PDB file of C-alpha atoms in Angstrom:
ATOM      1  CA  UNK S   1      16.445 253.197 199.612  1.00  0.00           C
ATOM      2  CA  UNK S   2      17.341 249.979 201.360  1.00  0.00           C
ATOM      3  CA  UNK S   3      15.561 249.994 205.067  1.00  0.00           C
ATOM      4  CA  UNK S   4      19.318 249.681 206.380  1.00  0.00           C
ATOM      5  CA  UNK S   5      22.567 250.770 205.689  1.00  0.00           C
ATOM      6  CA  UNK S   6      26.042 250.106 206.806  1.00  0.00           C
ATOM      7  CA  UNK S   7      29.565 251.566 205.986  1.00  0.00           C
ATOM      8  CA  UNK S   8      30.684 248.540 203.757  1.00  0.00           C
ATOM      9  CA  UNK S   9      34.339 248.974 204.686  1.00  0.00           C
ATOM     10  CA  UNK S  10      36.541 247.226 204.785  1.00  0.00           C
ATOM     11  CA  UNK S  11      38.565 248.632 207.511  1.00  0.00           C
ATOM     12  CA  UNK S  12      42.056 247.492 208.132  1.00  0.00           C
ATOM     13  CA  UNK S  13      43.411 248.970 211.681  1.00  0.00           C
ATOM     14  CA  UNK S  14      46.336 247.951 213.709  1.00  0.00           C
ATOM     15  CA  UNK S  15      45.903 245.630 216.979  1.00  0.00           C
ATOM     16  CA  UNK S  16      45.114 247.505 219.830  1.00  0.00           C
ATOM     17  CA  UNK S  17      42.877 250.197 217.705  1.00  0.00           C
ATOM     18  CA  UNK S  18      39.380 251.537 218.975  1.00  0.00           C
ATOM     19  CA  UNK S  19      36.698 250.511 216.198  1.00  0.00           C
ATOM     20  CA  UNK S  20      33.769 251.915 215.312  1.00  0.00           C
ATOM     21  CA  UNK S  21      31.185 250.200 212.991  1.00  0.00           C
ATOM     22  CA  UNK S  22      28.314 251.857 211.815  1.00  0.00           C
ATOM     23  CA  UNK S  23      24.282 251.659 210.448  1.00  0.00           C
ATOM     24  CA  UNK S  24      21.605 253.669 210.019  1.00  0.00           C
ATOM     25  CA  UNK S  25      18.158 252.637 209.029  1.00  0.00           C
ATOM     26  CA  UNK S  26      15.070 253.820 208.096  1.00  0.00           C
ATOM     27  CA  UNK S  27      12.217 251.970 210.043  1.00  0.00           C
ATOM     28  CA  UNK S  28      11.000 254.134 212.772  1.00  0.00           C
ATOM     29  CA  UNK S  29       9.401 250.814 214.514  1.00  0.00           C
ATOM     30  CA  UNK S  30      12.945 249.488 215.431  1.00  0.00           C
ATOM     31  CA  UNK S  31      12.994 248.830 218.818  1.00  0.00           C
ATOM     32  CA  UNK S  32      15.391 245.675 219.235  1.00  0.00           C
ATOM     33  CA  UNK S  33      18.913 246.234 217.191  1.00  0.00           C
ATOM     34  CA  UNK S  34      21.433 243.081 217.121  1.00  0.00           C
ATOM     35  CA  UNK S  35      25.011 242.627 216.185  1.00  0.00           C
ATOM     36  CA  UNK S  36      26.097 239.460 214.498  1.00  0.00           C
ATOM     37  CA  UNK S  37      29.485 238.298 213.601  1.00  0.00           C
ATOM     38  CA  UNK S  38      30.929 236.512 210.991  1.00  0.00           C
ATOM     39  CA  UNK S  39      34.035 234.697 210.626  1.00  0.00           C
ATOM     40  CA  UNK S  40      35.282 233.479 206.978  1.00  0.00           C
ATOM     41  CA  UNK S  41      33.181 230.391 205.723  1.00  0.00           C
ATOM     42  CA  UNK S  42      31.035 230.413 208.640  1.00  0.00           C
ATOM     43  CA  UNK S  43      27.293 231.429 209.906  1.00  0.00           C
ATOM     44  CA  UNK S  44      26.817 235.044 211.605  1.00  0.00           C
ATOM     45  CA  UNK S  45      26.535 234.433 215.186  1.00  0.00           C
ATOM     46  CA  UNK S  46      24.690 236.810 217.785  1.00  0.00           C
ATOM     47  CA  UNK S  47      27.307 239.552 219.485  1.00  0.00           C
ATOM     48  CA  UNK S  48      25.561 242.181 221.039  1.00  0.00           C
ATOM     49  CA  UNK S  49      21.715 242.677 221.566  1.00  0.00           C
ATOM     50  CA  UNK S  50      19.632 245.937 222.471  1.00  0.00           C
ATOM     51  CA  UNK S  51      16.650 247.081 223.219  1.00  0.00           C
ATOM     52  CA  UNK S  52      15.658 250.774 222.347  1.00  0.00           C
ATOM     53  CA  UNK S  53      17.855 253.964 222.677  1.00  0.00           C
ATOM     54  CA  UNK S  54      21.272 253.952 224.828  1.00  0.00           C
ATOM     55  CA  UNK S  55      24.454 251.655 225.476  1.00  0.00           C
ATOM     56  CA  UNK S  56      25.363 248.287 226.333  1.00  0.00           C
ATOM     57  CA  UNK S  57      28.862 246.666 226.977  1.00  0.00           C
ATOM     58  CA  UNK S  58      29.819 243.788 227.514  1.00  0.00           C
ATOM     59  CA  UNK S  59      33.800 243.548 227.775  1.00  0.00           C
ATOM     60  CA  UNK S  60      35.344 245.329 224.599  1.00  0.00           C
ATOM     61  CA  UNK S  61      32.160 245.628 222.968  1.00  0.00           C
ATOM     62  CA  UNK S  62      30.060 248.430 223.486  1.00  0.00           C
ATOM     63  CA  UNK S  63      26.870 248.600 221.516  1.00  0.00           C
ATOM     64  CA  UNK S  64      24.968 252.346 221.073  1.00  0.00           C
ATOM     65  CA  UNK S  65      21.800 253.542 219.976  1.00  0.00           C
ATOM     66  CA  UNK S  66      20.336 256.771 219.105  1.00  0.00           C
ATOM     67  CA  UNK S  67      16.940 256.396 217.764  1.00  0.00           C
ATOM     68  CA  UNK S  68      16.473 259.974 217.170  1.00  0.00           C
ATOM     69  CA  UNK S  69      18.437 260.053 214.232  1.00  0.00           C
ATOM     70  CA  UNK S  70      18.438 256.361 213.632  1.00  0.00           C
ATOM     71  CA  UNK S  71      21.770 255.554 214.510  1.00  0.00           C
ATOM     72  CA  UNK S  72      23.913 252.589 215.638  1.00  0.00           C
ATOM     73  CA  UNK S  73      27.084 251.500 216.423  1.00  0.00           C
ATOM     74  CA  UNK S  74      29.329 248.739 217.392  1.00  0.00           C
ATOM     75  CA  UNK S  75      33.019 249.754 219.216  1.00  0.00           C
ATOM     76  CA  UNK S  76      35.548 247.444 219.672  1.00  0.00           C
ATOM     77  CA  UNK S  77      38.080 248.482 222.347  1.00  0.00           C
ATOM     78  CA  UNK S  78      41.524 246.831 222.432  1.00  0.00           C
ATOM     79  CA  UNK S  79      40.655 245.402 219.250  1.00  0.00           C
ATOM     80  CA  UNK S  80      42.556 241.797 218.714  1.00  0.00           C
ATOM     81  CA  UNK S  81      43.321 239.870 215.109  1.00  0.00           C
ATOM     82  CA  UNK S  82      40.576 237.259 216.459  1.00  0.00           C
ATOM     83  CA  UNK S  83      38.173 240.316 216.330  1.00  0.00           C
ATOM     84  CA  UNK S  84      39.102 240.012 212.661  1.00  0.00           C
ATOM     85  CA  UNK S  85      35.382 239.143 210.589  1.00  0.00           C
ATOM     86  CA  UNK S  86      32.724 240.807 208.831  1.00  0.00           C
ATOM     87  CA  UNK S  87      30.050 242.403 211.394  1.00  0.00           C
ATOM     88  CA  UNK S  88      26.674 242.330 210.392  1.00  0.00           C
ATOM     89  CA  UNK S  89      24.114 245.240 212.086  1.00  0.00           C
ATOM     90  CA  UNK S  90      20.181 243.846 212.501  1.00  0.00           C
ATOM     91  CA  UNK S  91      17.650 246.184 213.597  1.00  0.00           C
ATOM     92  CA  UNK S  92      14.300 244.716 214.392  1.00  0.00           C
ATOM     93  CA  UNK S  93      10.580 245.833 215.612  1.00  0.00           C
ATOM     94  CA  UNK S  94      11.003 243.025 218.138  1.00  0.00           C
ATOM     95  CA  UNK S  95      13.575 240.099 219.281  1.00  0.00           C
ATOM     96  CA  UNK S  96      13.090 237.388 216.743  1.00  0.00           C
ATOM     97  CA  UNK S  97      12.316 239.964 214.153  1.00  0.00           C
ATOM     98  CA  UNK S  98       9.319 240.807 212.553  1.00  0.00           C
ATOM     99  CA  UNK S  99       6.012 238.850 212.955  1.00  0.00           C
ATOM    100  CA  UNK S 100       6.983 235.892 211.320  1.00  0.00           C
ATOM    101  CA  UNK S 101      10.341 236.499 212.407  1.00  0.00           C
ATOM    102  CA  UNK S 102      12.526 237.899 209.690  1.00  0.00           C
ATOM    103  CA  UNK S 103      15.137 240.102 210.156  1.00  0.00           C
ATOM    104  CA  UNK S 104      16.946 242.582 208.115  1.00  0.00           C
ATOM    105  CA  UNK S 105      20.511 242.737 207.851  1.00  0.00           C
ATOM    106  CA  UNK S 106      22.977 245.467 207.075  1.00  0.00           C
ATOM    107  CA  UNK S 107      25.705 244.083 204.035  1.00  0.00           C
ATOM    108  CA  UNK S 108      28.031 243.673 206.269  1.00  0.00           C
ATOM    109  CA  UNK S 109      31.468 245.308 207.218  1.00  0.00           C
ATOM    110  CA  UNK S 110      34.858 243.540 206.886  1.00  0.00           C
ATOM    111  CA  UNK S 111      36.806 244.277 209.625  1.00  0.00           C
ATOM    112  CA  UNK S 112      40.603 243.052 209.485  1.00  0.00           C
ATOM    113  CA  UNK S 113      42.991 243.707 212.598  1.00  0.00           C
ATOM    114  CA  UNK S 114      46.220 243.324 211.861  1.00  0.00           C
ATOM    115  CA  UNK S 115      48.979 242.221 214.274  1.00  0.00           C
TER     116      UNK S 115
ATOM    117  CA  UNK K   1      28.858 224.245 219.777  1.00  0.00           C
ATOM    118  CA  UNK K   2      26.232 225.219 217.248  1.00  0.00           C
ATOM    119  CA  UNK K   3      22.938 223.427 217.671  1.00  0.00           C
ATOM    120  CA  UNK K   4      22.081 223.971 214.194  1.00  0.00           C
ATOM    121  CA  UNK K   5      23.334 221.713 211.488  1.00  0.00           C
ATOM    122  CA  UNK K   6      24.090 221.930 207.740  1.00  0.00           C
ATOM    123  CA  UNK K   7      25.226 219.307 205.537  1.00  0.00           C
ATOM    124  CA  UNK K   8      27.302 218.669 203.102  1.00  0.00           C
ATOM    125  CA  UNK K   9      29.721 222.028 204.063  1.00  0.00           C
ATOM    126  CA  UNK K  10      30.676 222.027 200.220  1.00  0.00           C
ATOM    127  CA  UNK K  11      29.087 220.749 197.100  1.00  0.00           C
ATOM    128  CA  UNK K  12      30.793 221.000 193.588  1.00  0.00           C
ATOM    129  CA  UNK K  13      27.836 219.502 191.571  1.00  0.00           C
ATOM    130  CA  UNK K  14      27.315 219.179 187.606  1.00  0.00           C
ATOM    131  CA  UNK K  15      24.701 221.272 185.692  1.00  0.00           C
ATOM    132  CA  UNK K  16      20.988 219.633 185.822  1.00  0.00           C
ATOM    133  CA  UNK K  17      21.583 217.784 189.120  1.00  0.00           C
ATOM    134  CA  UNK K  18      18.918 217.756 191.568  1.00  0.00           C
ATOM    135  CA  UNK K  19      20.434 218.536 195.302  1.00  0.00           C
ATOM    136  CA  UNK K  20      19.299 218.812 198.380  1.00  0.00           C
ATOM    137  CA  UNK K  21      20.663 220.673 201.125  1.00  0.00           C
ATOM    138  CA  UNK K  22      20.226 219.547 204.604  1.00  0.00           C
ATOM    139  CA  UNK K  23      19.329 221.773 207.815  1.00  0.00           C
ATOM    140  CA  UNK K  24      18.234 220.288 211.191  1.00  0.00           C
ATOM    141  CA  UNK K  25      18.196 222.189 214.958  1.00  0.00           C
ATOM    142  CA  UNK K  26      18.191 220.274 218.366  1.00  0.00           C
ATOM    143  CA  UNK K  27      17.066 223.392 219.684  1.00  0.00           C
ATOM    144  CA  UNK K  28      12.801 223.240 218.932  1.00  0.00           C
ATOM    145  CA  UNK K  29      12.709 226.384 217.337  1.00  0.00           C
ATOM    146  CA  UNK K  30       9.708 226.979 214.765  1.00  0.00           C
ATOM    147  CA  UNK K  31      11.066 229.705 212.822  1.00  0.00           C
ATOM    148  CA  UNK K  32      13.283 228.641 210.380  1.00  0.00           C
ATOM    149  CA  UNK K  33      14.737 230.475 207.647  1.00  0.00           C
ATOM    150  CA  UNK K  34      17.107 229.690 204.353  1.00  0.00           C
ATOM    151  CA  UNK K  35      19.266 233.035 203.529  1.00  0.00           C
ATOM    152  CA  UNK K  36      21.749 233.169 200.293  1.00  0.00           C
ATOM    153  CA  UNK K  37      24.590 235.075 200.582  1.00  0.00           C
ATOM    154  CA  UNK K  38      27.393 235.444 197.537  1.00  0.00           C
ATOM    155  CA  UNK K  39      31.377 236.087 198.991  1.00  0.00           C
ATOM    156  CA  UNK K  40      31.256 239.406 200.401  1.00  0.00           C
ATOM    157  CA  UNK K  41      27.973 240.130 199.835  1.00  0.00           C
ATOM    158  CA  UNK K  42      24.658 240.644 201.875  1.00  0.00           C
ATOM    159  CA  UNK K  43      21.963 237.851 203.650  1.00  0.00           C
ATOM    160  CA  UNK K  44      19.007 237.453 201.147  1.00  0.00           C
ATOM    161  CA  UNK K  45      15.849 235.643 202.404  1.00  0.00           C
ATOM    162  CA  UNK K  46      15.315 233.286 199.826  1.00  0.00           C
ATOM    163  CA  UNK K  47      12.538 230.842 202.445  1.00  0.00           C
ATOM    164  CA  UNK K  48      11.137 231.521 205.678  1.00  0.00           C
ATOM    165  CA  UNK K  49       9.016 228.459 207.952  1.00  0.00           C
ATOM    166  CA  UNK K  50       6.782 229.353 211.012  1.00  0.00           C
ATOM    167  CA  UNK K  51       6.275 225.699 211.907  1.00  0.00           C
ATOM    168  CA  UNK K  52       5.325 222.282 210.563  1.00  0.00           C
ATOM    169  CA  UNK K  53       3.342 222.551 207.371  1.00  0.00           C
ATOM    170  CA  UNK K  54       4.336 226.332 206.719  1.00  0.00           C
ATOM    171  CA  UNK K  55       6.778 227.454 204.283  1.00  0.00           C
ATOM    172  CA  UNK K  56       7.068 230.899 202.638  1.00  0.00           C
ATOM    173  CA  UNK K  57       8.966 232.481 200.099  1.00  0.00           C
ATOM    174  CA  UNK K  58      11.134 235.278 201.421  1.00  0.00           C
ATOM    175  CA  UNK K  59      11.827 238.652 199.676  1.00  0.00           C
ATOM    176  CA  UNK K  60      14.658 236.641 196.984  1.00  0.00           C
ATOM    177  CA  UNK K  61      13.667 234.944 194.320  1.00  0.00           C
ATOM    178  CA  UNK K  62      15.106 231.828 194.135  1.00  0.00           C
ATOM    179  CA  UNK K  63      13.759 228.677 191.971  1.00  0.00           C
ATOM    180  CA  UNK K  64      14.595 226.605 195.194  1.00  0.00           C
ATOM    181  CA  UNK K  65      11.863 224.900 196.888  1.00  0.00           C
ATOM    182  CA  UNK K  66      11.801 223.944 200.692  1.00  0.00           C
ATOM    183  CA  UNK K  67       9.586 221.657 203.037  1.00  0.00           C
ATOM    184  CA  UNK K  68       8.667 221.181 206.675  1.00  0.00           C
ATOM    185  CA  UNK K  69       7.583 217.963 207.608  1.00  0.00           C
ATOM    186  CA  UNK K  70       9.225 217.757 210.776  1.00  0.00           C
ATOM    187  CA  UNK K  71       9.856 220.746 213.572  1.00  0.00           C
ATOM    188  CA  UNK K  72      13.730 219.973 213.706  1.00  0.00           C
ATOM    189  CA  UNK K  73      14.090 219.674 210.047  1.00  0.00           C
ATOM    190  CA  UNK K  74      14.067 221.886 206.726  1.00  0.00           C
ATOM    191  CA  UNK K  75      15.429 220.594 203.478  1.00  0.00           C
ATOM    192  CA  UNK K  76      15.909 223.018 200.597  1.00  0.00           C
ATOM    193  CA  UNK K  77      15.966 221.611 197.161  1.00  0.00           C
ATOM    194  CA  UNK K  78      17.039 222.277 193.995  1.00  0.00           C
ATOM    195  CA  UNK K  79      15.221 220.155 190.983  1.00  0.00           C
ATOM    196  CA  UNK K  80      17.627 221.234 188.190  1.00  0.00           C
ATOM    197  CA  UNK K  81      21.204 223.069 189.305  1.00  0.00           C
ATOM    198  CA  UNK K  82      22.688 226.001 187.415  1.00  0.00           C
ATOM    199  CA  UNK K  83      25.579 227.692 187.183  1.00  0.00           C
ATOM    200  CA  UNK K  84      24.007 230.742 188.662  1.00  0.00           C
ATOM    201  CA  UNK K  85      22.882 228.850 191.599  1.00  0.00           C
ATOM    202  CA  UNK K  86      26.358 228.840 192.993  1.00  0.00           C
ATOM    203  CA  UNK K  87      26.227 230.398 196.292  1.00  0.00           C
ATOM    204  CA  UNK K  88      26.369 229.867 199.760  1.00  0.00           C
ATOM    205  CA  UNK K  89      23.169 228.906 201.781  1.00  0.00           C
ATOM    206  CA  UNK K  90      22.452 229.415 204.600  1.00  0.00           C
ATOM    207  CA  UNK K  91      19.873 228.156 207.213  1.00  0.00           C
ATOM    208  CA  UNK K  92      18.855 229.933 210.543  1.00  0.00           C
ATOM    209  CA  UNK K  93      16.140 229.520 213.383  1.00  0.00           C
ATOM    210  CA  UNK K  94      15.023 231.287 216.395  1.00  0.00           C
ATOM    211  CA  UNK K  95      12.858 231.088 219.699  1.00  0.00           C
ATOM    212  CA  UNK K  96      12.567 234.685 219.187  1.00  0.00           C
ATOM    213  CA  UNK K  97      15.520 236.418 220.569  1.00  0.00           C
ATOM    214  CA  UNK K  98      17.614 236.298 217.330  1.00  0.00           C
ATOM    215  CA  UNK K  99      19.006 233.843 215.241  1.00  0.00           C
ATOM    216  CA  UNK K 100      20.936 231.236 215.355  1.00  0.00           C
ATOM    217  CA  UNK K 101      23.097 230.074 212.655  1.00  0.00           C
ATOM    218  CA  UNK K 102      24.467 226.817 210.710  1.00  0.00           C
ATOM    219  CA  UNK K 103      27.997 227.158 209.346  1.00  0.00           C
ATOM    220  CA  UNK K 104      26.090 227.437 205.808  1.00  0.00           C
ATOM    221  CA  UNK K 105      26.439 225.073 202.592  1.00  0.00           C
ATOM    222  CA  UNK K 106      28.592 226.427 199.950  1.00  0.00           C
ATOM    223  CA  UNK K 107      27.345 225.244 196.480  1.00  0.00           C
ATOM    224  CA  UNK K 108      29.132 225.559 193.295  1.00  0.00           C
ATOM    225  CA  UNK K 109      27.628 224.511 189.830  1.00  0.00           C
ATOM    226  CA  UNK K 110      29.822 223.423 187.105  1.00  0.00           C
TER     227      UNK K 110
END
């Protein structure tokens, strides 16, 4: 079983749609969970960081955590075609990931939002 | 602007070739990482650095080698390409409070 899973997708929704992406894991010692984006034939780049259980917005985005049942998700509200990219979930037992650093990454869902 | 640099963006390279991909950060980060990730498909650590003189393999095998001589900069190099070497790599670093990314070399073998 792979430490973290994420609804591959893709999801295609129209602009304006209320998104909801999607990971569970399996490492009780998660404490830091990260959301990275990633647009086509480029590098993830850092969205949304949290720390422990609860939510955290910041403008559309709203980032949620349930440790109890290992549980997180990204919503997009008024979601735009630029919001179009694959979203990458990263849960982590602290900020730069584990000791030496690493972090684990979901496989990604493609998001497309079409005009 | 990303403070993390890759070079070339794309390499079509013959079978056999020895390459080198570059990666340099402005940013003084020791952790440095190289990931692999096919079209659609998920990150894999292939090489992992804490600092100068460190380098580790990550949880991908991969018959790439890396080096750290310098803080800002970590080269990873293939000694003989293949065809199933075609990918696209991608290096990372952090201060600890995630990663940041370079836009990623993508590599085909012919």
């Amino acid at each position: 079983q792979k430490e973290v899973e994420q609804d591959p997708g893709p999801l295609s929704v129209p602009e304006g749609a209320i998104v909801s992406l999607n990971c569970t894991y399996s490492n009780s010692a998660f404490q830091y969970f990260m959301w990275y984006r990633q647009y086509s034939r480029k590098g993830p780049e850092l969205l949304m960081y949290t720390y422990s259980s609860g939510n955290k917005e910041d403008g559309r985005f709203t980032a949620q955590v349930d440790k109890s049942s290992k549980y997180i998700s990204l919503f997009i509200r008024d979601s735009q075609p630029s919001d179009s990219a694959t979203y990458l979930c990263a849960p982590s037992t602290n900020a730069g990931g584990t000791s030496y650093g690493k972090l684990t990454f979901g496989q990604g869902t493609i998001l497309t939002v079409h005009p | 602007e990303a403070d993390i640099y890759q070079t070339p963006r794309y390499l079509v390279i013959g079978t056999g070739k020895k390459i080198t991909l570059e990666c340099s950060q402005t940013m003084g980060h020791d952790k440095m990482y190289w990931y692999q990730q096919d079209p659609g498909m998920e990150l894999h650590l292939i090489h992992y650095s804490y600092g100068v003189n460190s380098t580790e393999k990550g949880d991908l095998s991969s018959e790439s080698t890396v080096s750290r001589i310098r803080t800002e900069h970590f080269p990873l190099t293939l000694e003989s390409a293949r065809p199933s070497h075609t990918s696209q790599y991608l290096c990372a670093s952090t201060s600890g409070y995630g990663y940041t990314f370079g836009s990623g070399t993508r590599l085909t073998v012919v």
